[in-house]
Amino acid sequence: MNPLLETLQNLLQIVDNLIWGPPLLILLVGTGVYLTLRLGFIQIRYLPLALSYVFSRNKKQNTAKGDVSSFAALCTALSATIGTGNIVGVATAIKMGGPGALFWMWLAALFGMATKYAECLLAVKYREQDANGQMLGGPMYYLEKGVGSKWLAKLFAFFTLGVACFGIGTFPQVNAIVDAAYLSFEVPREYTVVALTLLVATVTLGGIKSISNVASKVVPVMAAFYILACITVLASQASALPSAVALVVSSAFTGHAATGGFVGASIMLAIQSGIARGVFSNESGLGSAPMAAAAAQTDSCVRQGLTSMTGTFFDTIIICTMTGLTLVVTGAWESEYAGAAMTTYAFASGLGSSYWGPLLVSVGLMFFAFTTILGWNYYGERCITYLFGVKAIKPYKFIFLVLIAVGAFLKLDLIWLIADIVNGLMAIPNLIGLVLLREVVISESRMYFSQKKARYESRATTNCLIDK
């Protein structure tokens, strides 16, 4: 390795360890735990209701304020979250922290659902329209209008631009796409970069409606496709599944000694890698999903909060779990492979095919990563609009497209370090805002559910009178 590059990587590693140390982990999980308790385990009690909102049409949405349907807004958020984190991120977490990292991903996701609910509720409550007539919302607006802190709002917007341009939004996704295209189809990296840049430009120039239109079609199909592939592997290894789950739980509290190609991991490393990679995947607490939620056609901030929190459920509780268990039951986590190569090895072993296994991972990676780029292009656009106005959108999109081409030629370890650092920096002002606006979230929630209960009781009383 180049000495200068090695020095830079070591420096970034120190910064990453500082940012993702105990203080941020406590703030991240602690916020979710606090909201879970104050909201009465809303992510468990009202998950069926939230899922019904996702899969049913609300006729009132057509006349409500917003740019896209509630479902399209959720798909836009999911397009940004269901990406390399579900394939590469899970493998990286387990490679670093052992099978126990998956348990901490589950726990972070469970509490993260309450966090996602709160931040998306606030996004709708404090949203406004820009000069082009599109909805603006997210942490920038509830930090400024709710908390009353413009400097925190600007700090969040600045860090989010960093994530969009140098973190989740570009480098890890582009690198995953060009590698998958080269390894599976022997397409030269340069060709893939050109094609990817043109595709991203075609979709993103149409704004949120174009992005949400693509996301609402691609996201459900690609998620179902990947889940089916995982189920096929797990079904073929059904006898090993109970012991795999037991290993995940036991390793979470005991760490894991070196074995095979795995170098061993402490409990703290399992917690750190599980939570960090979990947040990278579902983005609960980062403040990204609220920017998509703010565009939803809805008159109820609580209803959109419930709809949005299912994103974490789909992303981590379902898809990341599928990937993690596939890695454990096939023994891929003990191999010498890492990242996408580890997941490819797991599918090849589980399906008994050195052709279909890698092909499934490659196709999944390309679709997942592509939609993530689209979602984060929109998030960056919302932040650049907040900081500099609508006139800055076109220059931003040009720079974003240039960065897509650059991301194809960076080293993978360096990419993940940069992504981790800017993720952590972005989460801090957002979490501060959630803590300071907690009573607003609780008040809005109580009002919504009390009114919903009153309407239900009123209908029940009317039906009884009719029966009599």
CSV table of C-alpha atoms in Angstrom, one decimal:
chain,number,residue,atom,x,y,z
A,1,MET,CA,0.0,0.0,0.0
A,2,ASN,CA,1.1,3.6,-0.7
A,3,PRO,CA,2.6,5.0,2.5
A,4,LEU,CA,0.6,8.2,2.2
A,5,LEU,CA,-2.6,6.2,1.6
A,6,GLU,CA,-1.8,4.0,4.6
A,7,THR,CA,-1.2,7.0,6.8
A,8,LEU,CA,-4.6,8.5,5.7
A,9,GLN,CA,-6.4,5.2,6.4
A,10,ASN,CA,-4.8,4.9,9.9
A,11,LEU,CA,-5.8,8.5,10.6
A,12,LEU,CA,-9.4,7.9,9.5
A,13,GLN,CA,-9.6,4.7,11.5
A,14,ILE,CA,-8.7,6.7,14.7
A,15,VAL,CA,-11.4,9.3,13.8
A,16,ASP,CA,-13.9,6.5,13.1
A,17,ASN,CA,-13.2,4.8,16.5
A,18,LEU,CA,-13.7,8.2,18.3
A,19,ILE,CA,-17.0,9.0,16.6
A,20,TRP,CA,-18.4,5.5,16.9
A,21,GLY,CA,-17.2,5.1,20.5
A,22,PRO,CA,-19.5,4.5,23.5
A,23,PRO,CA,-20.9,8.1,23.7
A,24,LEU,CA,-22.6,7.9,20.2
A,25,LEU,CA,-23.7,4.3,20.7
A,26,ILE,CA,-25.3,5.2,24.0
A,27,LEU,CA,-27.0,8.3,22.4
A,28,LEU,CA,-28.2,6.3,19.4
A,29,VAL,CA,-29.6,3.3,21.2
A,30,GLY,CA,-30.5,5.3,24.3
A,31,THR,CA,-32.7,7.6,22.3
A,32,GLY,CA,-34.5,4.6,20.8
A,33,VAL,CA,-34.9,3.0,24.2
A,34,TYR,CA,-36.3,6.2,25.7
A,35,LEU,CA,-38.8,6.7,22.9
A,36,THR,CA,-39.8,3.1,23.0
A,37,LEU,CA,-40.6,3.3,26.7
A,38,ARG,CA,-42.4,6.7,26.5
A,39,LEU,CA,-44.4,5.6,23.5
A,40,GLY,CA,-45.4,2.3,25.1
A,41,PHE,CA,-43.5,0.0,22.7
A,42,ILE,CA,-45.2,1.6,19.7
A,43,GLN,CA,-43.1,-0.4,17.3
A,44,ILE,CA,-44.6,-3.7,18.6
A,45,ARG,CA,-48.1,-2.6,19.6
A,46,TYR,CA,-48.9,-0.7,16.4
A,47,LEU,CA,-46.8,-2.7,13.9
A,48,PRO,CA,-49.9,-4.4,12.4
A,49,LEU,CA,-51.6,-1.0,12.0
A,50,ALA,CA,-48.4,0.4,10.4
A,51,LEU,CA,-48.2,-2.5,8.0
A,52,SER,CA,-51.9,-2.0,7.1
A,53,TYR,CA,-51.1,1.6,6.3
A,54,VAL,CA,-48.3,0.5,4.0
A,55,PHE,CA,-50.4,-2.0,2.0
A,56,SER,CA,-53.7,-0.2,1.9
A,57,ARG,CA,-54.7,2.9,-0.1
A,58,ASN,CA,-55.8,6.1,1.7
A,59,LYS,CA,-58.3,8.0,-0.5
A,60,LYS,CA,-57.6,11.2,1.4
A,61,GLN,CA,-54.0,11.1,0.2
A,62,ASN,CA,-55.1,12.5,-3.2
A,63,THR,CA,-56.2,15.8,-1.7
A,64,ALA,CA,-53.5,16.0,1.1
A,65,LYS,CA,-50.4,18.1,0.9
A,66,GLY,CA,-47.3,16.5,-0.5
A,67,ASP,CA,-45.5,15.5,-3.7
A,68,VAL,CA,-45.9,11.7,-3.8
A,69,SER,CA,-48.0,9.0,-2.1
A,70,SER,CA,-47.2,7.7,1.3
A,71,PHE,CA,-46.2,4.4,-0.1
A,72,ALA,CA,-43.9,6.1,-2.7
A,73,ALA,CA,-42.3,8.1,0.0
A,74,LEU,CA,-41.6,4.9,2.0
A,75,CYS,CA,-40.2,3.2,-1.1
A,76,THR,CA,-37.9,6.3,-1.7
A,77,ALA,CA,-36.6,5.9,1.9
A,78,LEU,CA,-36.2,2.1,1.4
A,79,SER,CA,-34.4,2.7,-1.9
A,80,ALA,CA,-31.8,4.6,0.1
A,81,THR,CA,-31.6,2.1,2.9
A,82,ILE,CA,-31.8,-1.3,1.1
A,83,GLY,CA,-28.4,-1.2,-0.4
A,84,THR,CA,-24.9,-2.6,0.1
A,85,GLY,CA,-25.5,-2.5,3.8
A,86,ASN,CA,-27.8,-5.5,3.5
A,87,ILE,CA,-25.3,-7.6,1.6
A,88,VAL,CA,-21.8,-6.2,2.2
A,89,GLY,CA,-22.5,-4.4,5.5
A,90,VAL,CA,-23.9,-7.5,7.2
A,91,ALA,CA,-21.0,-9.6,6.0
A,92,THR,CA,-18.5,-6.9,7.2
A,93,ALA,CA,-20.2,-6.7,10.6
A,94,ILE,CA,-20.1,-10.5,11.2
A,95,LYS,CA,-16.5,-10.6,9.9
A,96,MET,CA,-15.5,-8.0,12.4
A,97,GLY,CA,-17.7,-8.9,15.4
A,98,GLY,CA,-18.6,-12.5,14.8
A,99,PRO,CA,-22.2,-13.9,14.6
A,100,GLY,CA,-23.1,-11.9,17.8
A,101,ALA,CA,-23.0,-8.7,15.7
A,102,LEU,CA,-26.3,-9.8,14.1
A,103,PHE,CA,-28.0,-9.9,17.5
A,104,TRP,CA,-26.9,-6.3,18.1
A,105,MET,CA,-28.2,-5.3,14.7
A,106,TRP,CA,-31.6,-6.8,15.7
A,107,LEU,CA,-31.6,-4.9,19.0
A,108,ALA,CA,-30.6,-1.6,17.4
A,109,ALA,CA,-33.3,-2.1,14.7
A,110,LEU,CA,-36.0,-2.8,17.3
A,111,PHE,CA,-35.3,0.4,19.2
A,112,GLY,CA,-34.5,2.2,15.9
A,113,MET,CA,-38.1,1.7,14.7
A,114,ALA,CA,-39.2,4.0,17.5
A,115,THR,CA,-36.5,6.5,16.5
A,116,LYS,CA,-37.5,6.3,12.8
A,117,TYR,CA,-41.2,6.8,13.8
A,118,ALA,CA,-40.3,10.0,15.8
A,119,GLU,CA,-38.0,11.6,13.2
A,120,CYS,CA,-40.5,11.0,10.4
A,121,LEU,CA,-43.4,12.3,12.5
A,122,LEU,CA,-41.4,15.5,13.1
A,123,ALA,CA,-40.5,15.8,9.4
A,124,VAL,CA,-44.2,16.0,8.4
A,125,LYS,CA,-45.1,18.3,11.3
A,126,TYR,CA,-42.5,20.9,10.5
A,127,ARG,CA,-42.3,20.6,6.7
A,128,GLU,CA,-42.7,23.5,4.2
A,129,GLN,CA,-42.6,24.2,0.5
A,130,ASP,CA,-39.7,25.4,-1.6
A,131,ALA,CA,-39.7,27.9,-4.4
A,132,ASN,CA,-40.5,25.2,-6.9
A,133,GLY,CA,-43.5,24.1,-5.0
A,134,GLN,CA,-41.9,20.9,-3.6
A,135,MET,CA,-42.2,19.8,0.0
A,136,LEU,CA,-39.1,20.5,2.2
A,137,GLY,CA,-38.7,18.6,5.5
A,138,GLY,CA,-36.4,16.6,7.7
A,139,PRO,CA,-34.1,17.3,10.6
A,140,MET,CA,-33.0,20.7,9.1
A,141,TYR,CA,-36.5,22.0,9.5
A,142,TYR,CA,-37.4,20.5,12.9
A,143,LEU,CA,-34.1,21.6,14.3
A,144,GLU,CA,-34.7,25.2,13.1
A,145,LYS,CA,-38.4,25.5,13.6
A,146,GLY,CA,-38.9,23.1,16.5
A,147,VAL,CA,-35.7,23.3,18.5
A,148,GLY,CA,-35.0,26.9,17.4
A,149,SER,CA,-31.4,26.1,16.5
A,150,LYS,CA,-30.4,27.2,13.0
A,151,TRP,CA,-26.7,26.3,13.5
A,152,LEU,CA,-27.6,22.7,14.4
A,153,ALA,CA,-29.8,22.6,11.3
A,154,LYS,CA,-27.0,23.8,9.1
A,155,LEU,CA,-24.6,21.4,10.7
A,156,PHE,CA,-26.9,18.5,10.0
A,157,ALA,CA,-27.4,19.6,6.4
A,158,PHE,CA,-23.6,19.9,5.9
A,159,PHE,CA,-22.9,16.5,7.3
A,160,THR,CA,-25.7,14.9,5.3
A,161,LEU,CA,-24.2,16.4,2.1
A,162,GLY,CA,-21.0,14.6,3.2
A,163,VAL,CA,-22.9,11.3,3.5
A,164,ALA,CA,-24.6,11.8,0.1
A,165,CYS,CA,-21.4,12.7,-1.7
A,166,PHE,CA,-18.7,10.7,0.2
A,167,GLY,CA,-20.6,8.1,2.2
A,168,ILE,CA,-23.6,5.9,1.7
A,169,GLY,CA,-24.8,7.9,-1.4
A,170,THR,CA,-21.9,7.3,-3.7
A,171,PHE,CA,-18.7,5.5,-3.0
A,172,PRO,CA,-19.8,2.2,-1.4
A,173,GLN,CA,-22.7,1.8,-3.9
A,174,VAL,CA,-20.7,2.6,-7.0
A,175,ASN,CA,-17.8,0.3,-5.9
A,176,ALA,CA,-20.3,-2.5,-5.3
A,177,ILE,CA,-21.9,-2.1,-8.8
A,178,VAL,CA,-18.7,-2.0,-10.8
A,179,ASP,CA,-17.2,-5.0,-8.9
A,180,ALA,CA,-20.4,-7.1,-9.4
A,181,ALA,CA,-20.6,-6.2,-13.1
A,182,TYR,CA,-16.9,-7.1,-13.6
A,183,LEU,CA,-16.8,-10.3,-11.5
A,184,SER,CA,-20.1,-11.8,-12.9
A,185,PHE,CA,-20.3,-10.5,-16.4
A,186,GLU,CA,-16.7,-9.3,-17.1
A,187,VAL,CA,-17.9,-5.8,-17.9
A,188,PRO,CA,-14.9,-3.4,-17.7
A,189,ARG,CA,-15.2,-0.9,-14.9
A,190,GLU,CA,-15.1,2.1,-17.2
A,191,TYR,CA,-18.1,0.9,-19.2
A,192,THR,CA,-20.1,0.3,-16.0
A,193,VAL,CA,-19.3,3.7,-14.7
A,194,VAL,CA,-20.4,5.4,-17.9
A,195,ALA,CA,-23.7,3.4,-18.0
A,196,LEU,CA,-24.4,4.0,-14.3
A,197,THR,CA,-23.7,7.7,-14.6
A,198,LEU,CA,-26.1,8.1,-17.5
A,199,LEU,CA,-28.8,6.0,-15.7
A,200,VAL,CA,-28.6,8.0,-12.5
A,201,ALA,CA,-28.7,11.3,-14.5
A,202,THR,CA,-31.8,10.2,-16.4
A,203,VAL,CA,-33.7,9.3,-13.2
A,204,THR,CA,-32.6,12.0,-10.8
A,205,LEU,CA,-33.1,15.0,-13.2
A,206,GLY,CA,-36.8,14.3,-12.9
A,207,GLY,CA,-36.8,15.0,-9.1
A,208,ILE,CA,-38.6,13.3,-6.3
A,209,LYS,CA,-41.5,12.1,-8.5
A,210,SER,CA,-39.2,10.4,-11.0
A,211,ILE,CA,-37.1,8.9,-8.2
A,212,SER,CA,-40.2,7.7,-6.2
A,213,ASN,CA,-41.7,6.2,-9.4
A,214,VAL,CA,-38.6,4.1,-10.0
A,215,ALA,CA,-38.3,3.2,-6.3
A,216,SER,CA,-41.9,2.1,-5.9
A,217,LYS,CA,-41.5,-0.3,-8.8
A,218,VAL,CA,-37.9,-1.6,-8.2
A,219,VAL,CA,-37.7,-1.8,-4.4
A,220,PRO,CA,-40.6,-4.3,-3.8
A,221,VAL,CA,-39.4,-6.5,-6.7
A,222,MET,CA,-35.8,-6.6,-5.7
A,223,ALA,CA,-36.5,-7.1,-2.0
A,224,ALA,CA,-38.8,-10.0,-2.8
A,225,PHE,CA,-36.3,-11.5,-5.2
A,226,TYR,CA,-33.5,-11.4,-2.6
A,227,ILE,CA,-35.6,-12.7,0.2
A,228,LEU,CA,-36.7,-15.6,-1.9
A,229,ALA,CA,-33.1,-16.4,-2.7
A,230,CYS,CA,-32.2,-16.3,1.1
A,231,ILE,CA,-35.2,-18.5,2.0
A,232,THR,CA,-34.0,-21.1,-0.6
A,233,VAL,CA,-30.6,-21.3,1.0
A,234,LEU,CA,-32.0,-21.4,4.6
A,235,ALA,CA,-34.5,-24.1,3.6
A,236,SER,CA,-31.6,-26.2,2.2
A,237,GLN,CA,-29.8,-25.8,5.5
A,238,ALA,CA,-32.9,-26.1,7.7
A,239,SER,CA,-31.3,-28.5,10.1
A,240,ALA,CA,-28.5,-26.0,10.9
A,241,LEU,CA,-30.8,-23.1,11.5
A,242,PRO,CA,-31.6,-23.6,15.2
A,243,SER,CA,-27.9,-23.9,16.1
A,244,ALA,CA,-27.1,-20.9,14.0
A,245,VAL,CA,-29.7,-18.7,15.9
A,246,ALA,CA,-28.3,-20.0,19.2
A,247,LEU,CA,-24.8,-19.1,18.0
A,248,VAL,CA,-25.9,-15.6,17.2
A,249,VAL,CA,-27.4,-15.1,20.6
A,250,SER,CA,-24.6,-16.7,22.6
A,251,SER,CA,-21.9,-14.9,20.7
A,252,ALA,CA,-23.6,-11.5,21.4
A,253,PHE,CA,-22.8,-11.9,25.1
A,254,THR,CA,-19.6,-13.9,25.1
A,255,GLY,CA,-17.7,-12.8,22.0
A,256,HIS,CA,-16.2,-15.4,19.8
A,257,ALA,CA,-12.8,-17.0,19.7
A,258,ALA,CA,-10.8,-17.3,16.5
A,259,THR,CA,-11.9,-20.2,14.2
A,260,GLY,CA,-11.3,-21.0,10.6
A,261,GLY,CA,-10.7,-17.7,8.7
A,262,PHE,CA,-12.3,-15.7,11.6
A,263,VAL,CA,-9.8,-13.9,13.8
A,264,GLY,CA,-12.0,-13.7,16.9
A,265,ALA,CA,-14.0,-10.8,18.4
A,266,SER,CA,-14.8,-9.4,21.8
A,267,ILE,CA,-18.3,-8.5,23.0
A,268,MET,CA,-17.6,-4.8,22.6
A,269,LEU,CA,-16.5,-5.3,19.0
A,270,ALA,CA,-19.6,-7.3,18.3
A,271,ILE,CA,-21.8,-4.5,19.7
A,272,GLN,CA,-19.9,-1.7,17.9
A,273,SER,CA,-19.8,-3.5,14.5
A,274,GLY,CA,-23.4,-4.7,14.8
A,275,ILE,CA,-24.8,-1.2,15.7
A,276,ALA,CA,-22.6,0.7,13.3
A,277,ARG,CA,-23.4,-1.6,10.3
A,278,GLY,CA,-27.1,-1.8,11.4
A,279,VAL,CA,-27.4,2.0,11.3
A,280,PHE,CA,-25.5,2.1,8.0
A,281,SER,CA,-28.2,-0.3,6.7
A,282,ASN,CA,-31.5,1.0,8.1
A,283,GLU,CA,-30.4,4.6,8.9
A,284,SER,CA,-32.6,4.9,12.0
A,285,GLY,CA,-31.4,8.0,13.9
A,286,LEU,CA,-29.4,9.3,11.0
A,287,GLY,CA,-32.2,11.7,9.9
A,288,SER,CA,-32.2,10.6,6.2
A,289,ALA,CA,-35.7,8.9,5.9
A,290,PRO,CA,-37.5,12.0,7.3
A,291,MET,CA,-36.5,13.9,4.1
A,292,ALA,CA,-38.4,11.4,2.0
A,293,ALA,CA,-41.3,11.2,4.6
A,294,ALA,CA,-41.8,15.0,4.3
A,295,ALA,CA,-42.7,14.6,0.6
A,296,ALA,CA,-45.6,12.2,1.4
A,297,GLN,CA,-49.2,13.2,0.6
A,298,THR,CA,-50.6,13.0,4.1
A,299,ASP,CA,-52.5,15.2,6.6
A,300,SER,CA,-51.3,13.2,9.6
A,301,CYS,CA,-47.7,13.3,10.9
A,302,VAL,CA,-48.4,10.3,13.1
A,303,ARG,CA,-49.7,8.1,10.3
A,304,GLN,CA,-46.6,8.9,8.2
A,305,GLY,CA,-44.4,8.1,11.2
A,306,LEU,CA,-46.0,4.7,11.5
A,307,THR,CA,-45.7,4.0,7.8
A,308,SER,CA,-42.0,5.1,7.8
A,309,MET,CA,-41.0,3.0,10.8
A,310,THR,CA,-41.8,-0.1,8.8
A,311,GLY,CA,-38.8,0.7,6.7
A,312,THR,CA,-36.4,-0.3,9.5
A,313,PHE,CA,-38.5,-3.5,10.0
A,314,PHE,CA,-38.2,-4.5,6.3
A,315,ASP,CA,-34.6,-3.5,6.0
A,316,THR,CA,-33.0,-5.0,9.1
A,317,ILE,CA,-35.4,-7.3,10.9
A,318,ILE,CA,-36.2,-9.1,7.6
A,319,ILE,CA,-33.5,-8.5,4.9
A,320,CYS,CA,-30.4,-8.2,7.1
A,321,THR,CA,-31.6,-11.1,9.1
A,322,MET,CA,-31.9,-13.2,6.0
A,323,THR,CA,-28.3,-12.3,4.9
A,324,GLY,CA,-26.9,-12.8,8.4
A,325,LEU,CA,-28.4,-16.3,8.9
A,326,THR,CA,-27.4,-17.3,5.4
A,327,LEU,CA,-23.8,-16.4,6.3
A,328,VAL,CA,-23.9,-18.4,9.6
A,329,VAL,CA,-25.7,-21.5,8.4
A,330,THR,CA,-23.4,-22.0,5.4
A,331,GLY,CA,-20.3,-21.4,7.5
A,332,ALA,CA,-19.3,-18.5,5.2
A,333,TRP,CA,-18.5,-16.3,8.2
A,334,GLU,CA,-15.6,-18.5,9.1
A,335,SER,CA,-14.1,-18.4,5.6
A,336,GLU,CA,-11.2,-16.2,4.5
A,337,TYR,CA,-13.6,-14.1,2.4
A,338,ALA,CA,-14.9,-10.6,3.4
A,339,GLY,CA,-17.7,-8.3,2.2
A,340,ALA,CA,-19.6,-9.2,-1.0
A,341,ALA,CA,-17.2,-12.1,-1.5
A,342,MET,CA,-18.3,-13.7,1.7
A,343,THR,CA,-22.0,-13.4,0.8
A,344,THR,CA,-21.3,-14.8,-2.7
A,345,TYR,CA,-19.5,-17.7,-1.1
A,346,ALA,CA,-22.5,-18.3,1.2
A,347,PHE,CA,-25.0,-18.4,-1.7
A,348,ALA,CA,-22.7,-20.6,-3.8
A,349,SER,CA,-22.4,-23.1,-0.9
A,350,GLY,CA,-26.1,-22.9,0.0
A,351,LEU,CA,-27.4,-23.3,-3.5
A,352,GLY,CA,-24.7,-25.8,-4.5
A,353,SER,CA,-23.9,-23.8,-7.6
A,354,SER,CA,-20.8,-21.8,-8.4
A,355,TYR,CA,-22.8,-20.0,-11.1
A,356,TRP,CA,-26.2,-19.1,-9.7
A,357,GLY,CA,-24.9,-18.2,-6.2
A,358,PRO,CA,-22.6,-15.4,-7.4
A,359,LEU,CA,-25.1,-14.3,-10.0
A,360,LEU,CA,-27.8,-13.8,-7.4
A,361,VAL,CA,-25.5,-11.7,-5.2
A,362,SER,CA,-24.2,-9.7,-8.1
A,363,VAL,CA,-27.7,-8.9,-9.5
A,364,GLY,CA,-29.0,-8.1,-6.0
A,365,LEU,CA,-26.0,-5.8,-5.3
A,366,MET,CA,-26.4,-3.9,-8.5
A,367,PHE,CA,-30.1,-3.2,-8.0
A,368,PHE,CA,-29.8,-2.5,-4.3
A,369,ALA,CA,-26.8,-0.1,-4.8
A,370,PHE,CA,-28.4,1.7,-7.8
A,371,THR,CA,-31.6,2.6,-5.9
A,372,THR,CA,-29.6,3.7,-2.9
A,373,ILE,CA,-27.7,6.2,-5.1
A,374,LEU,CA,-31.1,7.5,-6.3
A,375,GLY,CA,-32.4,8.0,-2.8
A,376,TRP,CA,-29.3,9.7,-1.5
A,377,ASN,CA,-29.2,12.0,-4.5
A,378,TYR,CA,-32.6,13.3,-3.3
A,379,TYR,CA,-31.4,13.6,0.3
A,380,GLY,CA,-28.4,15.6,-0.8
A,381,GLU,CA,-30.7,17.8,-3.0
A,382,ARG,CA,-32.9,18.6,0.0
A,383,CYS,CA,-29.9,19.6,2.0
A,384,ILE,CA,-28.3,21.8,-0.7
A,385,THR,CA,-31.7,23.5,-1.1
A,386,TYR,CA,-31.8,24.2,2.6
A,387,LEU,CA,-28.3,25.6,2.7
A,388,PHE,CA,-28.2,27.6,-0.6
A,389,GLY,CA,-31.7,27.6,-2.2
A,390,VAL,CA,-33.1,25.9,-5.3
A,391,LYS,CA,-30.5,27.6,-7.6
A,392,ALA,CA,-27.8,25.3,-6.2
A,393,ILE,CA,-29.7,22.0,-7.2
A,394,LYS,CA,-28.2,21.8,-10.7
A,395,PRO,CA,-24.6,22.3,-9.7
A,396,TYR,CA,-25.0,19.8,-6.9
A,397,LYS,CA,-26.4,17.2,-9.3
A,398,PHE,CA,-23.4,17.7,-11.6
A,399,ILE,CA,-20.9,17.2,-8.8
A,400,PHE,CA,-22.9,14.2,-7.6
A,401,LEU,CA,-22.5,12.5,-11.0
A,402,VAL,CA,-18.8,13.3,-11.1
A,403,LEU,CA,-18.4,11.6,-7.7
A,404,ILE,CA,-20.1,8.5,-9.0
A,405,ALA,CA,-17.3,8.1,-11.5
A,406,VAL,CA,-14.6,8.7,-8.9
A,407,GLY,CA,-16.1,6.1,-6.4
A,408,ALA,CA,-15.4,3.2,-8.8
A,409,PHE,CA,-11.7,3.5,-8.2
A,410,LEU,CA,-11.3,3.9,-4.5
A,411,LYS,CA,-10.1,1.2,-2.1
A,412,LEU,CA,-12.9,-0.6,-0.3
A,413,ASP,CA,-11.5,-0.3,3.3
A,414,LEU,CA,-11.1,3.5,2.7
A,415,ILE,CA,-14.7,3.7,1.4
A,416,TRP,CA,-16.2,2.1,4.5
A,417,LEU,CA,-14.2,4.3,6.8
A,418,ILE,CA,-15.3,7.5,5.1
A,419,ALA,CA,-18.9,6.3,5.1
A,420,ASP,CA,-18.8,5.4,8.8
A,421,ILE,CA,-17.4,8.7,9.8
A,422,VAL,CA,-19.8,10.9,7.9
A,423,ASN,CA,-22.7,8.7,9.1
A,424,GLY,CA,-21.8,9.3,12.7
A,425,LEU,CA,-21.4,13.0,12.3
A,426,MET,CA,-24.8,13.2,10.6
A,427,ALA,CA,-26.5,11.3,13.4
A,428,ILE,CA,-25.4,13.6,16.2
A,429,PRO,CA,-27.4,16.8,15.5
A,430,ASN,CA,-30.4,14.7,14.5
A,431,LEU,CA,-30.4,12.8,17.8
A,432,ILE,CA,-30.0,16.0,19.8
A,433,GLY,CA,-33.1,17.3,18.0
A,434,LEU,CA,-35.1,14.1,18.8
A,435,VAL,CA,-34.2,14.3,22.4
A,436,LEU,CA,-35.2,18.0,22.7
A,437,LEU,CA,-38.5,17.5,20.7
A,438,ARG,CA,-39.5,14.2,22.5
A,439,GLU,CA,-42.5,15.8,24.2
A,440,VAL,CA,-43.8,17.0,20.8
A,441,VAL,CA,-43.6,13.4,19.5
A,442,ILE,CA,-45.4,12.0,22.6
A,443,SER,CA,-48.1,14.7,22.5
A,444,GLU,CA,-48.9,14.2,18.8
A,445,SER,CA,-49.0,10.4,19.3
A,446,ARG,CA,-51.3,10.5,22.3
A,447,MET,CA,-53.6,12.9,20.5
A,448,TYR,CA,-53.7,10.7,17.3
A,449,PHE,CA,-54.4,7.4,19.1
A,450,SER,CA,-57.0,9.0,21.5
A,451,GLN,CA,-58.9,10.4,18.6
A,452,LYS,CA,-58.6,7.1,16.7
A,453,LYS,CA,-59.9,5.3,19.8
A,454,ALA,CA,-62.8,7.8,20.1
A,455,ARG,CA,-63.8,7.3,16.5
A,456,TYR,CA,-63.7,3.5,16.9
A,457,GLU,CA,-65.9,3.6,20.1
A,458,SER,CA,-68.3,6.0,18.3
A,459,ARG,CA,-68.7,3.6,15.4
A,460,ALA,CA,-69.1,0.7,17.8
A,461,THR,CA,-71.9,2.6,19.7
A,462,THR,CA,-73.7,3.4,16.4
A,463,ASN,CA,-73.6,-0.2,15.3
A,464,CYS,CA,-75.1,-1.3,18.7
A,465,LEU,CA,-77.9,1.2,18.3
A,466,ILE,CA,-78.7,-0.1,14.8
A,467,ASP,CA,-78.7,-3.7,16.1
A,468,LYS,CA,-81.1,-2.8,18.8
